[in-house]
Amino acid sequence: MLQYVAIILIMLGLYGLLTQRNVIKIIISLNVLEIGLNIFIISVGYVTDGVAPIFTSTYPTNAVAFVDPLPQALVLTAIVIGVGTTALGLALAKNIYNQYGTFDLDEIKGEE
Amino acid sequence: MMLVSVLELILGIFIVVLAFLAINVKSLIKTVMFLSAMSMLSVLAFVMMHAPDVAVTEAVIGSGLVTSLFVFTLLSVRKVERKQ
Amino acid sequence: MKQFLSFIVVAALGVLIVLSLQGNALFVEYGDIRVADRISQQFIDRDVNGANSGVEFGESVDLESGPANIVTSIVADYRSFDTLGEITVLFISSLGVALLLATSKAKRMELDFHPNFMLKVGSRALFGIILMTGVFIIVHGHLTPGGGFPGGTMIASSILLLYLADDEFRTKVKSFKVLESIAGSLYVIIGLVGLFVFDYFLINFLDNGILGELVSSGIIPIVYVLIGLKVGSEISGIIDHFLTEEAM
């Protein structure tokens, strides 16, 4: 179920990237796409009635049906990288505003 | 079993509606707030899929830090506007 | 017109993806996967080298990989080299932010609002709690959910709280840079010690101990503390750059 939500989110982010002309809106679309991708990758490892992949005193052995831990490890680092790219994009947007006085790419083209 | 799938459906609808609003609303600050709310709901999705590590990370980053970075950018811009 | 066209393109792409996923032998239905068929089962059983019989919480001694949290054992042990690359990416992006937002005479940005008494006192009280939570999450990264990445960002968000509470506050950016470089260099040095003394880069050369105890799993808590310090100082630096402007 949730993987179709993730696909819809990815498509919404792509739609935003194609249609929006505002720099902030483009970065927001990238973020939506990223969250969608993360949900999709996690949903690939989900097991019905599985438990979180941590050995505890309640689930002590490797015979317990754990959820697949590998996608979670990949997504964990991908989220932090997402902050880095978002910060870099926002720094670029701030510089664009200081240069042209607007966030809109169409208006920038008109000014030259 | 049935309850979980119903919860997933409701959660999915909320996430998609918030993402649609985040992309299509005109006001920039409202966009940022919708993105933050959507990120918070995606934390719930991660918890439902038994991924506590990812959920903790997304809760701190997605709804805290990224939102603050967007808001700081918009605040600095508003300040420049007021000066002119 | 353009919006309609892109809607058509995106919808077609989405339908294509869903159709290609449905009935695909490699892509199983949601929740029906079998972990035993995947390579992840080796990470859960701790027998990538094919030497292990079973894992028991609180009893197993000197497993192949120590942490009770399987995600941590993948992030900081089996795929530690990958994690080194990821924090390099984060470092480069913070370098890019510093380059783009650099000013000759840096000054704290003046916000429109001034924090009132309640905000000041409340933030001071919350700062310690959030900082301690971050440290706890980093130190217990190999036992409970969390670890270096969320703990480091939690420390950074406690510093963000100080920025909001006091409109004169600035962190000492230079000392953060020093901390970040020291943490990153120590990570590489630990890896190099493993390479030259024990044959493999980033090998876990300390005793793994008993699964589930705080002092266990060799170098992994040390590496995770280093990752936490590096991530925390980098993101604090990014926040500081966003709240700095040129002095008139």
Short mmCIF file of C-alpha atoms in Angstrom, two decimals:
data_model
loop_
_atom_site.label_atom_id
_atom_site.label_comp_id
_atom_site.label_asym_id
_atom_site.label_seq_id
_atom_site.Cartn_x
_atom_site.Cartn_y
_atom_site.Cartn_z
CA MET A 1 0.00 0.00 0.00
CA LEU A 2 2.57 2.55 1.10
CA GLN A 3 4.77 1.87 -1.92
CA TYR A 4 2.08 3.25 -4.25
CA VAL A 5 1.94 6.36 -2.06
CA ALA A 6 5.70 6.59 -2.55
CA ILE A 7 5.36 6.34 -6.34
CA ILE A 8 2.69 9.08 -6.31
CA LEU A 9 5.03 11.26 -4.23
CA ILE A 10 7.91 10.73 -6.66
CA MET A 11 5.65 11.66 -9.58
CA LEU A 12 4.37 14.76 -7.73
CA GLY A 13 7.96 15.86 -7.12
CA LEU A 14 8.80 15.35 -10.78
CA TYR A 15 5.71 17.34 -11.79
CA GLY A 16 6.82 20.17 -9.49
CA LEU A 17 10.30 20.14 -10.99
CA LEU A 18 8.85 20.38 -14.50
CA THR A 19 6.27 23.11 -13.90
CA GLN A 20 7.51 25.41 -11.14
CA ARG A 21 9.63 28.43 -12.04
CA ASN A 22 10.38 29.56 -8.49
CA VAL A 23 13.75 28.46 -7.07
CA ILE A 24 12.35 27.76 -3.58
CA LYS A 25 9.51 25.74 -5.11
CA ILE A 26 12.02 23.69 -7.12
CA ILE A 27 13.98 22.85 -3.96
CA ILE A 28 10.70 21.91 -2.21
CA SER A 29 9.84 19.61 -5.12
CA LEU A 30 13.25 17.97 -4.79
CA ASN A 31 12.55 17.38 -1.09
CA VAL A 32 9.15 15.80 -1.84
CA LEU A 33 10.81 13.53 -4.40
CA GLU A 34 13.46 12.56 -1.88
CA ILE A 35 10.94 11.66 0.84
CA GLY A 36 9.01 9.59 -1.70
CA LEU A 37 12.14 7.71 -2.69
CA ASN A 38 13.01 7.05 0.94
CA ILE A 39 9.54 5.63 1.68
CA PHE A 40 9.79 3.44 -1.44
CA ILE A 41 13.20 2.02 -0.52
CA ILE A 42 12.05 1.26 3.05
CA SER A 43 8.83 -0.36 1.79
CA VAL A 44 10.90 -2.80 -0.29
CA GLY A 45 12.21 -4.31 2.96
CA TYR A 46 8.94 -4.53 4.89
CA VAL A 47 7.77 -7.90 6.19
CA THR A 48 4.21 -8.38 7.46
CA ASP A 49 4.32 -9.08 11.23
CA GLY A 50 8.07 -8.47 11.23
CA VAL A 51 9.87 -6.67 14.05
CA ALA A 52 12.35 -3.80 13.99
CA PRO A 53 15.90 -5.05 13.30
CA ILE A 54 17.34 -4.73 16.80
CA PHE A 55 18.29 -7.57 19.13
CA THR A 56 16.57 -6.93 22.47
CA SER A 57 15.69 -9.06 25.45
CA THR A 58 12.20 -9.48 23.95
CA TYR A 59 13.51 -10.66 20.55
CA PRO A 60 16.85 -12.21 21.49
CA THR A 61 17.85 -14.56 18.65
CA ASN A 62 18.37 -14.46 14.91
CA ALA A 63 15.42 -16.83 14.44
CA VAL A 64 12.96 -13.92 14.90
CA ALA A 65 11.35 -12.57 11.69
CA PHE A 66 13.16 -9.26 11.38
CA VAL A 67 12.45 -6.58 8.81
CA ASP A 68 15.14 -6.29 6.11
CA PRO A 69 17.82 -4.01 7.65
CA LEU A 70 19.83 -3.21 4.51
CA PRO A 71 17.42 -0.63 2.94
CA GLN A 72 17.17 1.13 6.31
CA ALA A 73 20.96 1.47 6.51
CA LEU A 74 21.03 2.96 3.01
CA VAL A 75 18.21 5.44 3.70
CA LEU A 76 19.73 6.53 7.04
CA THR A 77 22.74 8.07 5.30
CA ALA A 78 20.71 9.30 2.32
CA ILE A 79 18.57 11.51 4.59
CA VAL A 80 21.64 13.28 6.00
CA ILE A 81 23.02 13.80 2.49
CA GLY A 82 19.62 15.31 1.62
CA VAL A 83 20.16 18.04 4.22
CA GLY A 84 23.53 18.84 2.66
CA THR A 85 22.11 19.18 -0.84
CA THR A 86 19.13 21.22 0.40
CA ALA A 87 21.46 23.61 2.24
CA LEU A 88 23.62 23.99 -0.88
CA GLY A 89 20.55 24.69 -3.01
CA LEU A 90 19.24 27.27 -0.54
CA ALA A 91 22.64 29.00 -0.48
CA LEU A 92 22.47 29.21 -4.28
CA ALA A 93 18.89 30.58 -4.04
CA LYS A 94 20.02 33.23 -1.56
CA ASN A 95 22.80 34.30 -3.90
CA ILE A 96 20.33 34.43 -6.82
CA TYR A 97 18.09 36.73 -4.78
CA ASN A 98 20.98 39.01 -3.85
CA GLN A 99 21.95 39.26 -7.51
CA TYR A 100 18.55 39.69 -9.19
CA GLY A 101 16.10 40.63 -6.43
CA THR A 102 13.71 37.79 -7.22
CA PHE A 103 13.32 34.03 -6.90
CA ASP A 104 11.49 33.67 -10.22
CA LEU A 105 13.52 32.24 -13.09
CA ASP A 106 11.30 33.87 -15.77
CA GLU A 107 11.83 37.36 -14.36
CA ILE A 108 15.59 36.76 -14.25
CA LYS A 109 15.54 35.91 -17.93
CA GLY A 110 13.69 39.14 -18.73
CA GLU A 111 16.17 41.33 -16.85
CA GLU A 112 19.47 40.24 -18.36
CA MET B 1 -4.34 -6.66 10.56
CA MET B 2 -7.31 -4.87 9.01
CA LEU B 3 -6.85 -1.86 11.27
CA VAL B 4 -3.23 -1.44 10.18
CA SER B 5 -4.12 -1.34 6.48
CA VAL B 6 -6.89 1.20 7.12
CA LEU B 7 -4.41 3.37 9.05
CA GLU B 8 -1.93 3.07 6.19
CA LEU B 9 -4.61 4.19 3.72
CA ILE B 10 -5.51 7.27 5.81
CA LEU B 11 -1.84 8.12 6.30
CA GLY B 12 -1.13 7.75 2.58
CA ILE B 13 -4.01 10.04 1.63
CA PHE B 14 -2.82 12.68 4.11
CA ILE B 15 0.78 12.52 2.84
CA VAL B 16 -0.27 12.85 -0.81
CA VAL B 17 -2.64 15.76 -0.10
CA LEU B 18 0.04 17.60 1.88
CA ALA B 19 2.62 17.02 -0.88
CA PHE B 20 0.16 18.34 -3.49
CA LEU B 21 -0.48 21.43 -1.36
CA ALA B 22 3.26 21.93 -0.77
CA ILE B 23 3.92 22.01 -4.49
CA ASN B 24 0.90 24.04 -5.60
CA VAL B 25 0.30 26.69 -2.91
CA LYS B 26 1.37 30.21 -3.95
CA SER B 27 2.70 31.56 -0.63
CA LEU B 28 6.28 30.45 0.02
CA ILE B 29 6.08 30.25 3.81
CA LYS B 30 2.92 28.10 3.61
CA THR B 31 4.74 25.80 1.21
CA VAL B 32 7.53 25.31 3.75
CA MET B 33 5.02 24.56 6.50
CA PHE B 34 3.20 21.98 4.36
CA LEU B 35 6.55 20.32 3.59
CA SER B 36 7.32 20.17 7.31
CA ALA B 37 3.94 18.59 8.11
CA MET B 38 4.36 16.07 5.31
CA SER B 39 7.80 15.16 6.62
CA MET B 40 6.32 14.63 10.10
CA LEU B 41 3.70 12.26 8.66
CA SER B 42 6.39 10.37 6.75
CA VAL B 43 7.97 9.69 10.16
CA LEU B 44 4.74 7.86 11.04
CA ALA B 45 5.04 5.89 7.80
CA PHE B 46 8.58 4.87 8.72
CA VAL B 47 7.44 3.76 12.18
CA MET B 48 4.66 1.68 10.59
CA MET B 49 7.26 -0.06 8.44
CA HIS B 50 9.38 -0.88 11.54
CA ALA B 51 12.31 1.40 10.74
CA PRO B 52 13.04 3.20 14.04
CA ASP B 53 16.52 4.43 13.05
CA VAL B 54 15.22 6.14 9.93
CA ALA B 55 12.24 7.52 11.84
CA VAL B 56 14.46 9.21 14.46
CA THR B 57 16.70 10.70 11.78
CA GLU B 58 13.80 11.98 9.67
CA ALA B 59 12.05 13.44 12.74
CA VAL B 60 15.10 15.53 13.67
CA ILE B 61 16.14 16.52 10.16
CA GLY B 62 13.02 16.67 8.03
CA SER B 63 10.77 18.57 10.36
CA GLY B 64 13.40 20.50 12.32
CA LEU B 65 16.53 21.44 10.47
CA VAL B 66 15.37 21.63 6.85
CA THR B 67 12.37 23.75 7.86
CA SER B 68 14.59 26.13 9.81
CA LEU B 69 16.97 26.48 6.85
CA PHE B 70 14.05 27.38 4.53
CA VAL B 71 12.65 29.83 7.07
CA PHE B 72 16.02 31.53 7.56
CA THR B 73 16.40 31.97 3.80
CA LEU B 74 12.91 33.52 3.54
CA LEU B 75 13.55 35.76 6.58
CA SER B 76 16.77 37.17 5.13
CA VAL B 77 14.96 37.86 1.86
CA ARG B 78 12.09 39.62 3.62
CA LYS B 79 14.62 41.81 5.38
CA VAL B 80 16.20 42.86 2.07
CA GLU B 81 12.73 43.67 0.71
CA ARG B 82 11.88 45.90 3.66
CA LYS B 83 15.06 47.90 3.23
CA GLN B 84 14.33 48.82 -0.38
CA MET C 1 -0.62 24.28 -21.67
CA LYS C 2 2.83 23.50 -20.32
CA GLN C 3 1.33 22.33 -17.04
CA PHE C 4 -1.14 20.06 -18.82
CA LEU C 5 1.65 18.58 -20.95
CA SER C 6 3.89 17.87 -17.97
CA PHE C 7 0.92 16.36 -16.10
CA ILE C 8 0.36 13.97 -19.01
CA VAL C 9 4.07 13.04 -19.12
CA VAL C 10 4.29 12.46 -15.37
CA ALA C 11 1.05 10.46 -15.22
CA ALA C 12 2.17 8.27 -18.12
CA LEU C 13 5.51 7.67 -16.41
CA GLY C 14 3.77 6.76 -13.14
CA VAL C 15 1.40 4.30 -14.85
CA LEU C 16 4.39 2.78 -16.66
CA ILE C 17 6.30 2.29 -13.40
CA VAL C 18 3.30 0.72 -11.63
CA LEU C 19 2.62 -1.60 -14.59
CA SER C 20 6.23 -2.70 -14.80
CA LEU C 21 6.33 -3.41 -11.07
CA GLN C 22 3.12 -5.46 -11.10
CA GLY C 23 3.66 -9.14 -11.83
CA ASN C 24 7.43 -8.68 -11.78
CA ALA C 25 9.19 -11.73 -10.38
CA LEU C 26 11.94 -9.58 -8.84
CA PHE C 27 9.48 -7.23 -7.13
CA VAL C 28 7.38 -9.04 -4.53
CA GLU C 29 4.12 -7.70 -3.10
CA TYR C 30 4.24 -5.29 -0.14
CA GLY C 31 5.02 -7.24 3.02
CA ASP C 32 5.49 -10.62 1.35
CA ILE C 33 9.26 -10.64 0.96
CA ARG C 34 11.36 -13.40 2.47
CA VAL C 35 14.45 -12.00 4.18
CA ALA C 36 15.99 -15.50 4.23
CA ASP C 37 16.39 -15.33 0.43
CA ARG C 38 18.24 -12.04 0.57
CA ILE C 39 21.80 -11.14 1.45
CA SER C 40 20.49 -9.33 4.56
CA GLN C 41 20.05 -12.68 6.29
CA GLN C 42 23.85 -12.93 6.51
CA PHE C 43 23.98 -9.57 8.26
CA ILE C 44 21.32 -10.73 10.74
CA ASP C 45 23.04 -14.09 11.36
CA ARG C 46 26.49 -12.47 11.50
CA ASP C 47 28.00 -15.10 9.24
CA VAL C 48 29.31 -13.16 6.23
CA ASN C 49 32.55 -15.10 6.67
CA GLY C 50 30.54 -18.27 7.22
CA ALA C 51 31.71 -19.04 10.73
CA ASN C 52 28.74 -18.45 13.00
CA SER C 53 26.08 -20.74 14.42
CA GLY C 54 23.67 -18.50 16.31
CA VAL C 55 23.09 -15.12 17.93
CA GLU C 56 21.78 -14.79 21.49
CA PHE C 57 21.11 -11.42 23.15
CA GLY C 58 23.21 -11.00 26.30
CA GLU C 59 25.09 -14.27 25.85
CA SER C 60 26.89 -14.43 22.51
CA VAL C 61 30.56 -13.51 22.88
CA ASP C 62 32.88 -12.20 20.16
CA LEU C 63 30.56 -12.36 17.20
CA GLU C 64 31.73 -11.27 13.79
CA SER C 65 30.07 -7.89 14.36
CA GLY C 66 29.18 -6.64 17.82
CA PRO C 67 26.22 -4.20 17.81
CA ALA C 68 22.78 -5.33 18.91
CA ASN C 69 21.27 -2.87 16.42
CA ILE C 70 21.58 -4.57 13.04
CA VAL C 71 21.31 -1.28 11.13
CA THR C 72 24.29 0.05 13.08
CA SER C 73 26.27 -3.07 12.36
CA ILE C 74 25.69 -2.48 8.64
CA VAL C 75 26.31 1.29 8.68
CA ALA C 76 29.38 1.38 10.91
CA ASP C 77 30.89 -2.07 10.44
CA TYR C 78 30.09 -3.93 7.23
CA ARG C 79 29.71 -0.79 5.10
CA SER C 80 31.95 1.58 7.06
CA PHE C 81 33.91 2.63 3.98
CA ASP C 82 30.62 3.69 2.39
CA THR C 83 29.82 5.81 5.46
CA LEU C 84 33.24 7.48 5.19
CA GLY C 85 32.29 8.46 1.63
CA GLU C 86 28.92 9.81 2.76
CA ILE C 87 30.38 12.09 5.42
CA THR C 88 32.85 13.30 2.79
CA VAL C 89 29.85 14.31 0.65
CA LEU C 90 28.39 16.17 3.63
CA PHE C 91 31.74 17.89 4.21
CA ILE C 92 31.91 19.02 0.58
CA SER C 93 28.37 20.40 0.69
CA SER C 94 29.12 22.36 3.87
CA LEU C 95 32.26 23.65 2.12
CA GLY C 96 30.08 24.77 -0.78
CA VAL C 97 27.69 26.60 1.57
CA ALA C 98 30.67 28.34 3.23
CA LEU C 99 31.98 29.37 -0.19
CA LEU C 100 28.63 30.67 -1.47
CA LEU C 101 27.63 32.59 1.67
CA ALA C 102 31.09 33.93 2.53
CA THR C 103 31.28 37.58 3.55
CA SER C 104 34.26 39.80 4.20
CA LYS C 105 32.97 41.26 7.48
CA ALA C 106 30.65 38.70 9.04
CA LYS C 107 27.93 39.81 11.46
CA ARG C 108 24.99 38.07 13.11
CA MET C 109 21.82 38.59 11.12
CA GLU C 110 19.28 40.87 12.81
CA LEU C 111 15.88 39.24 12.84
CA ASP C 112 12.64 41.19 12.96
CA PHE C 113 11.54 39.69 16.25
CA HIS C 114 13.30 39.97 19.58
CA PRO C 115 12.97 37.01 21.94
CA ASN C 116 10.97 37.75 25.06
CA PHE C 117 11.70 36.51 28.57
CA MET C 118 9.72 33.27 28.32
CA LEU C 119 11.44 32.24 25.08
CA LYS C 120 14.88 32.96 26.53
CA VAL C 121 14.38 31.00 29.75
CA GLY C 122 12.52 28.13 28.07
CA SER C 123 15.18 27.71 25.41
CA ARG C 124 17.97 27.70 28.01
CA ALA C 125 16.15 24.94 29.87
CA LEU C 126 15.44 22.94 26.72
CA PHE C 127 18.99 23.34 25.39
CA GLY C 128 20.50 21.06 28.02
CA ILE C 129 17.81 18.41 27.62
CA ILE C 130 18.15 18.27 23.84
CA LEU C 131 21.96 18.22 24.05
CA MET C 132 21.90 15.37 26.57
CA THR C 133 19.40 13.45 24.41
CA GLY C 134 21.73 13.84 21.45
CA VAL C 135 24.73 12.61 23.42
CA PHE C 136 22.71 9.67 24.76
CA ILE C 137 21.55 8.70 21.28
CA ILE C 138 25.13 8.83 19.96
CA VAL C 139 26.62 6.80 22.82
CA HIS C 140 23.90 4.14 22.70
CA GLY C 141 23.96 3.97 18.91
CA HIS C 142 24.94 0.31 18.88
CA LEU C 143 22.13 -0.77 21.25
CA THR C 144 19.07 1.38 20.52
CA PRO C 145 17.66 3.20 17.47
CA GLY C 146 19.72 6.20 16.51
CA GLY C 147 23.44 6.67 16.31
CA GLY C 148 25.86 9.20 14.95
CA PHE C 149 23.69 10.76 12.24
CA PRO C 150 20.51 11.59 14.22
CA GLY C 151 22.48 12.35 17.40
CA GLY C 152 24.77 14.76 15.58
CA THR C 153 21.84 16.59 14.02
CA MET C 154 20.16 16.71 17.44
CA ILE C 155 23.23 18.49 18.85
CA ALA C 156 23.08 20.89 15.90
CA SER C 157 19.41 21.59 16.56
CA SER C 158 20.16 22.38 20.23
CA ILE C 159 22.60 25.00 18.96
CA LEU C 160 19.89 26.27 16.60
CA LEU C 161 17.72 26.76 19.69
CA LEU C 162 20.42 28.97 21.22
CA TYR C 163 20.47 31.03 18.01
CA LEU C 164 16.71 31.56 18.28
CA ALA C 165 16.78 32.42 21.98
CA ASP C 166 19.49 35.08 21.86
CA ASP C 167 19.69 37.54 18.99
CA GLU C 168 23.34 38.34 19.70
CA PHE C 169 24.50 34.72 19.90
CA ARG C 170 27.11 33.35 17.50
CA THR C 171 28.99 30.09 17.80
CA LYS C 172 32.74 30.04 17.56
CA VAL C 173 32.86 28.84 13.97
CA LYS C 174 36.62 28.36 13.97
CA SER C 175 36.59 25.90 16.87
CA PHE C 176 33.79 23.96 15.16
CA LYS C 177 35.97 23.69 12.05
CA VAL C 178 38.82 22.37 14.21
CA LEU C 179 36.51 19.82 15.89
CA GLU C 180 35.18 18.69 12.51
CA SER C 181 38.66 18.21 11.04
CA ILE C 182 39.87 16.33 14.13
CA ALA C 183 36.86 13.98 14.05
CA GLY C 184 37.20 13.32 10.31
CA SER C 185 40.96 12.75 10.55
CA LEU C 186 40.58 10.37 13.51
CA TYR C 187 38.08 8.31 11.51
CA VAL C 188 40.58 7.96 8.65
CA ILE C 189 43.45 7.27 11.10
CA ILE C 190 41.47 4.45 12.75
CA GLY C 191 40.92 3.02 9.29
CA LEU C 192 44.61 3.32 8.43
CA VAL C 193 45.64 1.62 11.70
CA GLY C 194 43.41 -1.28 10.65
CA LEU C 195 44.99 -1.27 7.20
CA PHE C 196 48.62 -1.29 8.28
CA VAL C 197 48.44 -3.40 11.44
CA PHE C 198 45.52 -5.78 10.77
CA ASP C 199 45.48 -6.05 6.94
CA TYR C 200 42.08 -4.40 6.19
CA PHE C 201 40.94 -0.78 6.01
CA LEU C 202 38.56 0.08 8.91
CA ILE C 203 38.73 -3.43 10.37
CA ASN C 204 37.27 -3.83 13.87
CA PHE C 205 40.49 -4.55 15.78
CA LEU C 206 39.12 -4.47 19.35
CA ASP C 207 37.24 -7.20 21.16
CA ASN C 208 33.54 -7.40 20.35
CA GLY C 209 32.50 -8.40 23.85
CA ILE C 210 29.04 -9.61 24.85
CA LEU C 211 26.15 -8.70 22.54
CA GLY C 212 23.91 -6.08 24.15
CA GLU C 213 26.28 -4.53 26.71
CA LEU C 214 27.20 -0.85 26.64
CA VAL C 215 30.95 -1.47 26.43
CA SER C 216 31.00 -3.88 23.53
CA SER C 217 31.42 -4.17 19.78
CA GLY C 218 34.98 -2.84 19.59
CA ILE C 219 35.63 0.35 17.64
CA ILE C 220 32.03 0.91 16.54
CA PRO C 221 30.98 3.22 19.43
CA ILE C 222 34.19 5.22 18.92
CA VAL C 223 33.56 5.54 15.19
CA TYR C 224 29.92 6.50 15.80
CA VAL C 225 30.93 9.19 18.32
CA LEU C 226 33.34 10.57 15.71
CA ILE C 227 30.60 10.53 13.05
CA GLY C 228 28.24 12.30 15.47
CA LEU C 229 30.77 15.02 16.27
CA LYS C 230 31.54 15.55 12.58
CA VAL C 231 27.89 15.71 11.49
CA GLY C 232 26.95 17.96 14.43
CA SER C 233 29.74 20.46 13.86
CA GLU C 234 29.14 20.52 10.10
CA ILE C 235 25.42 21.22 10.37
CA SER C 236 26.03 23.83 13.11
CA GLY C 237 28.43 25.50 10.68
CA ILE C 238 25.76 25.47 7.96
CA ILE C 239 23.21 27.05 10.36
CA ASP C 240 25.74 29.72 11.32
CA HIS C 241 26.40 30.56 7.67
CA PHE C 242 22.67 30.93 7.03
CA LEU C 243 22.31 33.36 9.94
CA THR C 244 25.27 35.55 9.01
CA GLU C 245 25.24 38.65 6.86
CA GLU C 246 27.67 41.30 5.80
CA ALA C 247 28.27 44.11 8.28
CA MET C 248 27.42 47.50 6.86
#
